[in-house]
Amino acid sequence: MATAAATSASEPEAESKAGPKADGEEDEVKAARTRRKVLSRAVAAATYKTVGPGWDQQEEGVSESDGDEYAMASSAESSPGEYEWEYDEEEEKNQLEIERLEEQLSINVYDYNCHVDLIRLLRLEGELTKVRMARQKMSEIFPLTEELWLEWLHDEISMAQDGLDREHVYDLFEKAVKDYICPNIWLEYGQYSVGGIGQKGGLEKVRSVFERALSSVGLHMTKGLALWEAYREFESAIVEAARLEKVHSLFRRQLAIPLYDMEATFAEYEEWSEDPVPESVIQNYNKALQQLEKYKPYEEALLQAEAPRLSEYQAYIDFEMKIGDPARVQLIFERALVENCLVPDLWIRYSQYLDRQLKVKDLVLSVHNRAVRNCPWTVALWSRYLLAMERHGVDHQVISDSSKELEELRAAFTRALEYLKQEVEERFNESGDPSCVIMQNWARIEARLCNNMQKARELWDSIMTRGNAKYANMWLEYYNLERAHGDTQHCRKALHRAVQCTSDYPEHVCEVLLTMERTEGSLEDWDTAVQKTETRLARVNEQRMKAAEKEAALVQQEEEKAEQRKRARAEKKALKKKKKTRGPEKRGADEDDEKEWGDDEEEQPSKRRRVENSIPAAGETQNIEVAAGPAGKCATVDVEPPSKQKEKAASLKRDMPKVLHDSSKDSITVFVSNLPYSMQEPDVKLRPLFEACGEVVQIRPIFSNRGDFRGYCYVEFKEEKSALQALEMDRKSVEGRPMFVSPCVDKSKNPDFKVFRYSTSLEKHKLFISGLPFSCTKEELEEICKAHGTVKDLRLVTNRAGKPKGLAYVEYENESQASQAVMKMDGMTIKENVIKVAISNPPQRKVPEKPETRKAPGGPMLLPQTYGARGKGRTQLSLLPRALQRPSAAAPQAENGPAAAPAVAASAATEAPKMSNADFAKLFLRK
């Protein structure tokens, strides 16, 4: 199989170099390629059928997923003409996808998923040379997972034929065990090395691999047992005099380590050994059993939890660090990083432990290197890596940048400044870097590391022209750079410019200039500096005095305005007091006015009688002339008599069926709302929808007095479980609107009842997405979110009319998938909209304050204020005549304020005698 694969890979390569000369030759090449592919798959299928299901496909370089291809190959062998066109079409499609992925990687070489897809397609097409190069490129940029390494190793093992190929496989194994600590890869390494025992130094190679594997993962409580057993079986199979002692040593070493299934290993040792087990071995075995009981809770927590199990690993790490065994601490960190390789905090904690505790150069630098390969975006990891290299005396050439890398750094600075100018300043009219920190760092690197002061000065000139020349601290920063890496002449020039331009703290700059001239300048330089600083400070003091005078004038104006407002308020108060004192004098005049008004009103009953007599009899209509304006034009309007209007309204109310609700049936009834008002025959349309939940007894839609559907109804079921099942139909779309389904609860008895089915607290496994385009569908968003984990639920937020609001909630299986999705999706562009993604943490829902609980500050409970039908409005005036108004009795005064009203006041008011119409008429007419 390997030979056929190698042949099929080498022949197309040779043909591609020669190149077809005509269309006929090209067709022949395609036909030959198809025949070879069909033949190789048919051979593989025949091998599978001959050997049977016991054949280990993984060791032969064939994955289990290729079983369908083998069946297809066998059928293609019998009738190749039938499937030849299918293979051509599939191959052409794969080639186009390969070209697309290669082009995408040429643009962004850090696209991890693109690398994985390219390797999969190249492997499927049998492009062995290309898939080898693709894997090599990916391994240089990213650490590979256990699955990717095992797939690569199995392919290379299946093609290895001579000693050189075996050495190549050994090199791959060495790279694989450095990315992550994986017991399965070490086991494969040991088993593969056994196959080379016949070569020179083969026995020592096998033992070296197994010993390294035991030192790396031999303490693994659940997977370390397989390595110990494989090593023992190898030693038992060797016919040597010293093999017995070697096996004894392996048994004793294993029994001293807490591992799962230790009892079976001890029983095997007793059976294998001819002599009794030594007492020291039994003591170590019992001690390991006691340690195993301590570790079991943490191991069982890992077995029960779902990946990536970060919190369980954190607890396990804390436990191991308390015990303090460096080997076990290192192993548990490595186990945690296999599943949480993209968590920077975990790498920082691991590297910090190695820097402070172990301090082994190769181990520390290896972990730091792996950390920045897994999380290259974390600045803290890079800074720790540089400190570690400096701490362990790494050659400076390894740390410092080459000329090519320096140009890349300059290009990166340039791109950053252009981005700030184009994307921030021009778009938002704000400076993304007002203090020019990026340019300051660039100038510092040019001056300190590149000895290029000319470039540093150009950068500082640019910084000053961006509005920073008025700040003293910016000039002093530039001066300090010149002092450290420049010369005195440029320092003097910088300070003279600073004296002229600085406006916030010119005294500080002048003092620095005089200090420099006093220590390093000549007498002429000193005199010039003194003259310039005195002139500048005099001008600054003059400007400050003018500004102070202007500010004082503004303050005085504000004080005068405040005094005027104060006098106006005092005058207004005095006027109010004067009106109150004139109250008794005005009362007599008011009574006279009321009498006059009452005399005028004597004519009112006759007017009222005339109006009543003018109303026609029932059934008649009346033509009323209504004035249309000052022009005197009139419009005739037919008005029905009030009796007929009342009869018509009463008949409408009689025709409308009254919907009575039985509160005893709340448990089997649901309340459905937010239905379209235009829905015709709601009970007929909703019945098939709810009958899917169970037998429906009755649907009671609610109509207005006019007969219009009000958008809600009651649905009564026969069984309670049907009502509970109907609640799951909440937010289901009905005629373009989300239908709200909620339990039927009497709110008069349960005023605090609220139906809100979604959580209002922090949910680490759920994401909140905003900024979505309104045209984005649920299926489109789910397809995007699926790339980062398993989506359990997705909800697009809509308004009551069913229109999207550009918001969504996405629920993942666990916190890790949600955190990965936040990192990958935040800032993503969907249909020209940049979305924002965050962990769901909605604000607490506000509970409205109950009116009966409001109290006056320091006083008794206040009754709720009542307003009219129009609410609290400016035009809500009292229209009761003054003749009917009763002045409220003055409240009796206590020593320290108004006395409390007696408790019987309310009852006295309710016991007042009732008044007849005649009494009201007497009051009204003052008869």
Short mmCIF file of N, CA and C in Angstrom, two decimals, residues 256-380:
data_model
loop_
_atom_site.label_atom_id
_atom_site.label_comp_id
_atom_site.label_asym_id
_atom_site.label_seq_id
_atom_site.Cartn_x
_atom_site.Cartn_y
_atom_site.Cartn_z
N ALA A 256 6.02 2.13 43.41
CA ALA A 256 6.27 3.25 44.33
C ALA A 256 5.58 4.53 43.89
N ILE A 257 4.86 4.47 42.77
CA ILE A 257 4.20 5.66 42.22
C ILE A 257 2.70 5.45 42.29
N PRO A 258 1.92 6.45 42.75
CA PRO A 258 0.46 6.31 42.78
C PRO A 258 -0.13 6.34 41.37
N LEU A 259 -0.61 5.17 40.92
CA LEU A 259 -1.23 5.03 39.60
C LEU A 259 -2.53 4.26 39.74
N TYR A 260 -3.44 4.47 38.79
CA TYR A 260 -4.67 3.68 38.78
C TYR A 260 -4.34 2.21 38.51
N ASP A 261 -5.15 1.31 39.10
CA ASP A 261 -5.02 -0.14 38.91
C ASP A 261 -3.69 -0.65 39.46
N MET A 262 -3.26 -0.07 40.60
CA MET A 262 -2.00 -0.52 41.22
C MET A 262 -2.12 -1.93 41.78
N GLU A 263 -3.32 -2.29 42.24
CA GLU A 263 -3.49 -3.61 42.86
C GLU A 263 -3.21 -4.72 41.86
N ALA A 264 -3.66 -4.55 40.61
CA ALA A 264 -3.40 -5.56 39.59
C ALA A 264 -1.91 -5.67 39.29
N THR A 265 -1.20 -4.55 39.29
CA THR A 265 0.25 -4.57 39.05
C THR A 265 0.97 -5.30 40.19
N PHE A 266 0.56 -5.06 41.43
CA PHE A 266 1.19 -5.75 42.56
C PHE A 266 0.92 -7.26 42.50
N ALA A 267 -0.31 -7.63 42.14
CA ALA A 267 -0.61 -9.06 42.01
C ALA A 267 0.20 -9.69 40.89
N GLU A 268 0.38 -8.98 39.80
CA GLU A 268 1.19 -9.50 38.69
C GLU A 268 2.65 -9.67 39.12
N TYR A 269 3.14 -8.73 39.91
CA TYR A 269 4.53 -8.85 40.37
C TYR A 269 4.69 -10.05 41.30
N GLU A 270 3.73 -10.28 42.18
CA GLU A 270 3.81 -11.45 43.06
C GLU A 270 3.79 -12.75 42.26
N GLU A 271 2.99 -12.78 41.21
CA GLU A 271 2.91 -13.99 40.39
C GLU A 271 4.16 -14.17 39.55
N TRP A 272 4.73 -13.07 39.07
CA TRP A 272 5.91 -13.18 38.19
C TRP A 272 7.17 -13.49 38.97
N SER A 273 7.32 -12.91 40.14
CA SER A 273 8.56 -13.07 40.91
C SER A 273 8.60 -14.44 41.56
N GLU A 274 9.75 -15.07 41.47
CA GLU A 274 9.95 -16.37 42.10
C GLU A 274 10.17 -16.23 43.60
N ASP A 275 10.75 -15.12 44.00
CA ASP A 275 11.03 -14.87 45.42
C ASP A 275 9.91 -14.01 46.02
N PRO A 276 9.77 -14.04 47.32
CA PRO A 276 8.78 -13.17 47.97
C PRO A 276 9.10 -11.70 47.72
N VAL A 277 8.06 -10.88 47.72
CA VAL A 277 8.23 -9.44 47.49
C VAL A 277 8.93 -8.84 48.70
N PRO A 278 10.00 -8.08 48.49
CA PRO A 278 10.72 -7.49 49.63
C PRO A 278 9.83 -6.55 50.45
N GLU A 279 10.18 -6.46 51.74
CA GLU A 279 9.39 -5.63 52.65
C GLU A 279 9.44 -4.15 52.25
N SER A 280 10.60 -3.70 51.77
CA SER A 280 10.72 -2.29 51.36
C SER A 280 9.78 -1.97 50.20
N VAL A 281 9.61 -2.93 49.26
CA VAL A 281 8.70 -2.71 48.13
C VAL A 281 7.26 -2.63 48.62
N ILE A 282 6.90 -3.49 49.60
CA ILE A 282 5.54 -3.48 50.14
C ILE A 282 5.26 -2.15 50.84
N GLN A 283 6.23 -1.64 51.57
CA GLN A 283 6.05 -0.36 52.26
C GLN A 283 5.84 0.78 51.25
N ASN A 284 6.67 0.79 50.22
CA ASN A 284 6.50 1.84 49.18
C ASN A 284 5.16 1.71 48.48
N TYR A 285 4.72 0.47 48.26
CA TYR A 285 3.43 0.22 47.61
C TYR A 285 2.28 0.74 48.48
N ASN A 286 2.33 0.46 49.78
CA ASN A 286 1.27 0.94 50.68
C ASN A 286 1.27 2.47 50.77
N LYS A 287 2.43 3.06 50.76
CA LYS A 287 2.52 4.52 50.79
C LYS A 287 1.93 5.13 49.51
N ALA A 288 2.22 4.48 48.37
CA ALA A 288 1.66 4.98 47.10
C ALA A 288 0.14 4.84 47.09
N LEU A 289 -0.39 3.77 47.70
CA LEU A 289 -1.84 3.61 47.78
C LEU A 289 -2.48 4.73 48.59
N GLN A 290 -1.84 5.13 49.68
CA GLN A 290 -2.36 6.23 50.49
C GLN A 290 -2.35 7.55 49.69
N GLN A 291 -1.27 7.77 48.95
CA GLN A 291 -1.22 8.97 48.11
C GLN A 291 -2.30 8.94 47.03
N LEU A 292 -2.56 7.74 46.49
CA LEU A 292 -3.57 7.61 45.45
C LEU A 292 -4.94 8.05 45.97
N GLU A 293 -5.26 7.74 47.21
CA GLU A 293 -6.55 8.13 47.77
C GLU A 293 -6.68 9.66 47.86
N LYS A 294 -5.55 10.34 48.09
CA LYS A 294 -5.59 11.81 48.15
C LYS A 294 -5.82 12.43 46.76
N TYR A 295 -5.23 11.76 45.74
CA TYR A 295 -5.34 12.32 44.39
C TYR A 295 -6.65 11.95 43.70
N LYS A 296 -7.31 10.89 44.17
CA LYS A 296 -8.49 10.39 43.47
C LYS A 296 -9.60 11.44 43.30
N PRO A 297 -9.94 12.25 44.32
CA PRO A 297 -11.01 13.23 44.11
C PRO A 297 -10.74 14.19 42.94
N TYR A 298 -9.49 14.59 42.79
CA TYR A 298 -9.15 15.51 41.70
C TYR A 298 -9.19 14.81 40.35
N GLU A 299 -8.72 13.56 40.29
CA GLU A 299 -8.77 12.81 39.03
C GLU A 299 -10.21 12.50 38.64
N GLU A 300 -11.03 12.14 39.63
CA GLU A 300 -12.43 11.85 39.31
C GLU A 300 -13.18 13.11 38.86
N ALA A 301 -12.80 14.25 39.44
CA ALA A 301 -13.43 15.51 38.98
C ALA A 301 -13.08 15.80 37.52
N LEU A 302 -11.84 15.48 37.13
CA LEU A 302 -11.44 15.66 35.74
C LEU A 302 -12.18 14.69 34.82
N LEU A 303 -12.37 13.45 35.28
CA LEU A 303 -13.06 12.46 34.45
C LEU A 303 -14.53 12.82 34.26
N GLN A 304 -15.15 13.42 35.26
CA GLN A 304 -16.58 13.73 35.18
C GLN A 304 -16.85 15.03 34.43
N ALA A 305 -15.90 15.96 34.46
CA ALA A 305 -16.11 17.27 33.82
C ALA A 305 -15.90 17.16 32.31
N GLU A 306 -16.38 18.18 31.62
CA GLU A 306 -16.20 18.26 30.18
C GLU A 306 -15.03 19.18 29.86
N ALA A 307 -14.39 18.91 28.73
CA ALA A 307 -13.25 19.73 28.30
C ALA A 307 -13.72 21.17 28.11
N PRO A 308 -12.87 22.17 28.42
CA PRO A 308 -11.44 22.08 28.75
C PRO A 308 -11.13 21.93 30.23
N ARG A 309 -12.13 21.91 31.10
CA ARG A 309 -11.98 21.61 32.52
C ARG A 309 -10.95 22.52 33.21
N LEU A 310 -10.99 23.80 32.90
CA LEU A 310 -10.00 24.73 33.43
C LEU A 310 -10.10 24.86 34.94
N SER A 311 -11.30 25.01 35.47
CA SER A 311 -11.45 25.17 36.92
C SER A 311 -10.99 23.93 37.67
N GLU A 312 -11.28 22.74 37.13
CA GLU A 312 -10.82 21.50 37.78
C GLU A 312 -9.29 21.41 37.78
N TYR A 313 -8.69 21.80 36.65
CA TYR A 313 -7.23 21.78 36.59
C TYR A 313 -6.62 22.82 37.55
N GLN A 314 -7.26 23.98 37.68
CA GLN A 314 -6.75 24.99 38.59
C GLN A 314 -6.75 24.47 40.03
N ALA A 315 -7.82 23.79 40.42
CA ALA A 315 -7.87 23.22 41.78
C ALA A 315 -6.80 22.15 41.96
N TYR A 316 -6.60 21.33 40.95
CA TYR A 316 -5.57 20.28 40.99
C TYR A 316 -4.18 20.90 41.12
N ILE A 317 -3.94 21.99 40.37
CA ILE A 317 -2.63 22.66 40.43
C ILE A 317 -2.39 23.25 41.82
N ASP A 318 -3.42 23.87 42.39
CA ASP A 318 -3.26 24.41 43.74
C ASP A 318 -2.90 23.31 44.74
N PHE A 319 -3.54 22.15 44.61
CA PHE A 319 -3.25 21.02 45.51
C PHE A 319 -1.80 20.54 45.34
N GLU A 320 -1.36 20.40 44.10
CA GLU A 320 0.01 19.93 43.86
C GLU A 320 1.05 20.93 44.35
N MET A 321 0.76 22.23 44.20
CA MET A 321 1.73 23.24 44.63
C MET A 321 1.82 23.29 46.16
N LYS A 322 0.73 22.93 46.85
CA LYS A 322 0.82 22.84 48.31
C LYS A 322 1.72 21.69 48.73
N ILE A 323 1.63 20.56 48.01
CA ILE A 323 2.50 19.41 48.33
C ILE A 323 3.94 19.74 47.98
N GLY A 324 4.15 20.37 46.81
CA GLY A 324 5.48 20.87 46.48
C GLY A 324 6.38 19.92 45.74
N ASP A 325 5.88 18.83 45.14
CA ASP A 325 6.71 17.93 44.34
C ASP A 325 6.89 18.55 42.96
N PRO A 326 8.10 18.99 42.57
CA PRO A 326 8.28 19.70 41.29
C PRO A 326 7.86 18.87 40.09
N ALA A 327 8.17 17.57 40.10
CA ALA A 327 7.83 16.73 38.95
C ALA A 327 6.31 16.65 38.76
N ARG A 328 5.60 16.48 39.84
CA ARG A 328 4.15 16.37 39.74
C ARG A 328 3.52 17.73 39.39
N VAL A 329 4.06 18.83 39.91
CA VAL A 329 3.55 20.16 39.57
C VAL A 329 3.73 20.42 38.07
N GLN A 330 4.92 20.06 37.57
CA GLN A 330 5.18 20.26 36.14
C GLN A 330 4.23 19.42 35.29
N LEU A 331 3.97 18.18 35.71
CA LEU A 331 3.09 17.30 34.94
C LEU A 331 1.66 17.83 34.92
N ILE A 332 1.13 18.30 36.04
CA ILE A 332 -0.25 18.75 36.05
C ILE A 332 -0.40 20.05 35.24
N PHE A 333 0.64 20.91 35.25
CA PHE A 333 0.60 22.08 34.39
C PHE A 333 0.54 21.67 32.92
N GLU A 334 1.38 20.69 32.55
CA GLU A 334 1.41 20.24 31.16
C GLU A 334 0.08 19.60 30.76
N ARG A 335 -0.51 18.82 31.65
CA ARG A 335 -1.82 18.23 31.35
C ARG A 335 -2.88 19.30 31.14
N ALA A 336 -2.85 20.34 31.97
CA ALA A 336 -3.83 21.42 31.83
C ALA A 336 -3.63 22.19 30.53
N LEU A 337 -2.38 22.38 30.11
CA LEU A 337 -2.11 23.16 28.91
C LEU A 337 -2.48 22.42 27.64
N VAL A 338 -2.56 21.10 27.68
CA VAL A 338 -2.99 20.35 26.50
C VAL A 338 -4.40 20.78 26.10
N GLU A 339 -5.27 21.01 27.06
CA GLU A 339 -6.65 21.38 26.77
C GLU A 339 -6.90 22.88 26.86
N ASN A 340 -5.96 23.65 27.44
CA ASN A 340 -6.15 25.10 27.62
C ASN A 340 -4.93 25.85 27.10
N CYS A 341 -4.49 25.48 25.90
CA CYS A 341 -3.26 26.07 25.38
C CYS A 341 -3.42 27.53 25.00
N LEU A 342 -4.64 28.04 24.86
CA LEU A 342 -4.87 29.43 24.47
C LEU A 342 -5.24 30.32 25.65
N VAL A 343 -4.93 29.87 26.87
CA VAL A 343 -5.22 30.66 28.07
C VAL A 343 -3.91 31.29 28.55
N PRO A 344 -3.68 32.58 28.29
CA PRO A 344 -2.39 33.19 28.66
C PRO A 344 -2.10 33.14 30.16
N ASP A 345 -3.12 33.30 31.00
CA ASP A 345 -2.89 33.31 32.44
C ASP A 345 -2.28 31.99 32.93
N LEU A 346 -2.69 30.89 32.31
CA LEU A 346 -2.14 29.59 32.70
C LEU A 346 -0.67 29.48 32.31
N TRP A 347 -0.30 29.98 31.13
CA TRP A 347 1.11 29.99 30.74
C TRP A 347 1.93 30.90 31.66
N ILE A 348 1.37 32.04 32.01
CA ILE A 348 2.09 32.96 32.89
C ILE A 348 2.35 32.32 34.25
N ARG A 349 1.34 31.64 34.77
CA ARG A 349 1.50 30.99 36.07
C ARG A 349 2.55 29.87 36.01
N TYR A 350 2.53 29.10 34.92
CA TYR A 350 3.48 28.00 34.75
C TYR A 350 4.90 28.53 34.62
N SER A 351 5.09 29.54 33.75
CA SER A 351 6.44 30.09 33.56
C SER A 351 6.94 30.77 34.83
N GLN A 352 6.03 31.41 35.56
CA GLN A 352 6.44 32.05 36.82
C GLN A 352 6.91 31.01 37.83
N TYR A 353 6.23 29.87 37.89
CA TYR A 353 6.66 28.79 38.79
C TYR A 353 8.05 28.27 38.41
N LEU A 354 8.29 28.08 37.11
CA LEU A 354 9.60 27.57 36.67
C LEU A 354 10.70 28.61 36.92
N ASP A 355 10.39 29.89 36.68
CA ASP A 355 11.41 30.94 36.91
C ASP A 355 11.82 31.03 38.37
N ARG A 356 10.86 30.81 39.28
CA ARG A 356 11.15 31.01 40.70
C ARG A 356 11.57 29.74 41.43
N GLN A 357 11.12 28.58 40.95
CA GLN A 357 11.37 27.34 41.69
C GLN A 357 12.46 26.48 41.04
N LEU A 358 12.22 26.04 39.80
CA LEU A 358 13.17 25.09 39.20
C LEU A 358 14.42 25.77 38.66
N LYS A 359 14.26 26.84 37.88
CA LYS A 359 15.38 27.61 37.33
C LYS A 359 16.31 26.77 36.48
N VAL A 360 15.76 25.77 35.77
CA VAL A 360 16.55 24.96 34.85
C VAL A 360 16.49 25.63 33.49
N LYS A 361 17.65 25.97 32.93
CA LYS A 361 17.70 26.83 31.75
C LYS A 361 16.92 26.24 30.58
N ASP A 362 17.23 25.01 30.19
CA ASP A 362 16.58 24.43 29.01
C ASP A 362 15.07 24.31 29.20
N LEU A 363 14.66 23.86 30.38
CA LEU A 363 13.23 23.70 30.65
C LEU A 363 12.52 25.05 30.66
N VAL A 364 13.12 26.04 31.32
CA VAL A 364 12.47 27.35 31.43
C VAL A 364 12.34 28.00 30.06
N LEU A 365 13.40 28.01 29.26
CA LEU A 365 13.35 28.64 27.96
C LEU A 365 12.41 27.90 27.01
N SER A 366 12.36 26.57 27.14
CA SER A 366 11.45 25.79 26.30
C SER A 366 9.99 26.16 26.59
N VAL A 367 9.63 26.28 27.86
CA VAL A 367 8.26 26.63 28.21
C VAL A 367 7.93 28.05 27.75
N HIS A 368 8.86 28.98 27.91
CA HIS A 368 8.62 30.35 27.45
C HIS A 368 8.42 30.39 25.94
N ASN A 369 9.21 29.62 25.21
CA ASN A 369 9.07 29.59 23.76
C ASN A 369 7.72 29.01 23.34
N ARG A 370 7.29 27.94 24.00
CA ARG A 370 5.99 27.35 23.69
C ARG A 370 4.85 28.31 24.05
N ALA A 371 5.06 29.09 25.11
CA ALA A 371 4.00 30.02 25.53
C ALA A 371 3.75 31.09 24.46
N VAL A 372 4.83 31.69 23.92
CA VAL A 372 4.63 32.74 22.92
C VAL A 372 4.18 32.16 21.58
N ARG A 373 4.44 30.88 21.33
CA ARG A 373 3.92 30.25 20.10
C ARG A 373 2.42 30.00 20.21
N ASN A 374 1.96 29.66 21.39
CA ASN A 374 0.53 29.41 21.57
C ASN A 374 -0.27 30.69 21.71
N CYS A 375 0.28 31.70 22.39
CA CYS A 375 -0.44 32.97 22.61
C CYS A 375 0.46 34.13 22.18
N PRO A 376 0.72 34.27 20.88
CA PRO A 376 1.64 35.33 20.44
C PRO A 376 1.08 36.73 20.64
N TRP A 377 -0.20 36.87 20.94
CA TRP A 377 -0.81 38.19 21.10
C TRP A 377 -0.64 38.76 22.51
N THR A 378 -0.06 37.99 23.44
CA THR A 378 0.03 38.42 24.83
C THR A 378 1.39 39.07 25.09
N VAL A 379 1.37 40.35 25.39
CA VAL A 379 2.63 41.10 25.59
C VAL A 379 3.37 40.59 26.83
N ALA A 380 2.63 40.24 27.88
CA ALA A 380 3.27 39.80 29.12
C ALA A 380 4.12 38.55 28.90
#
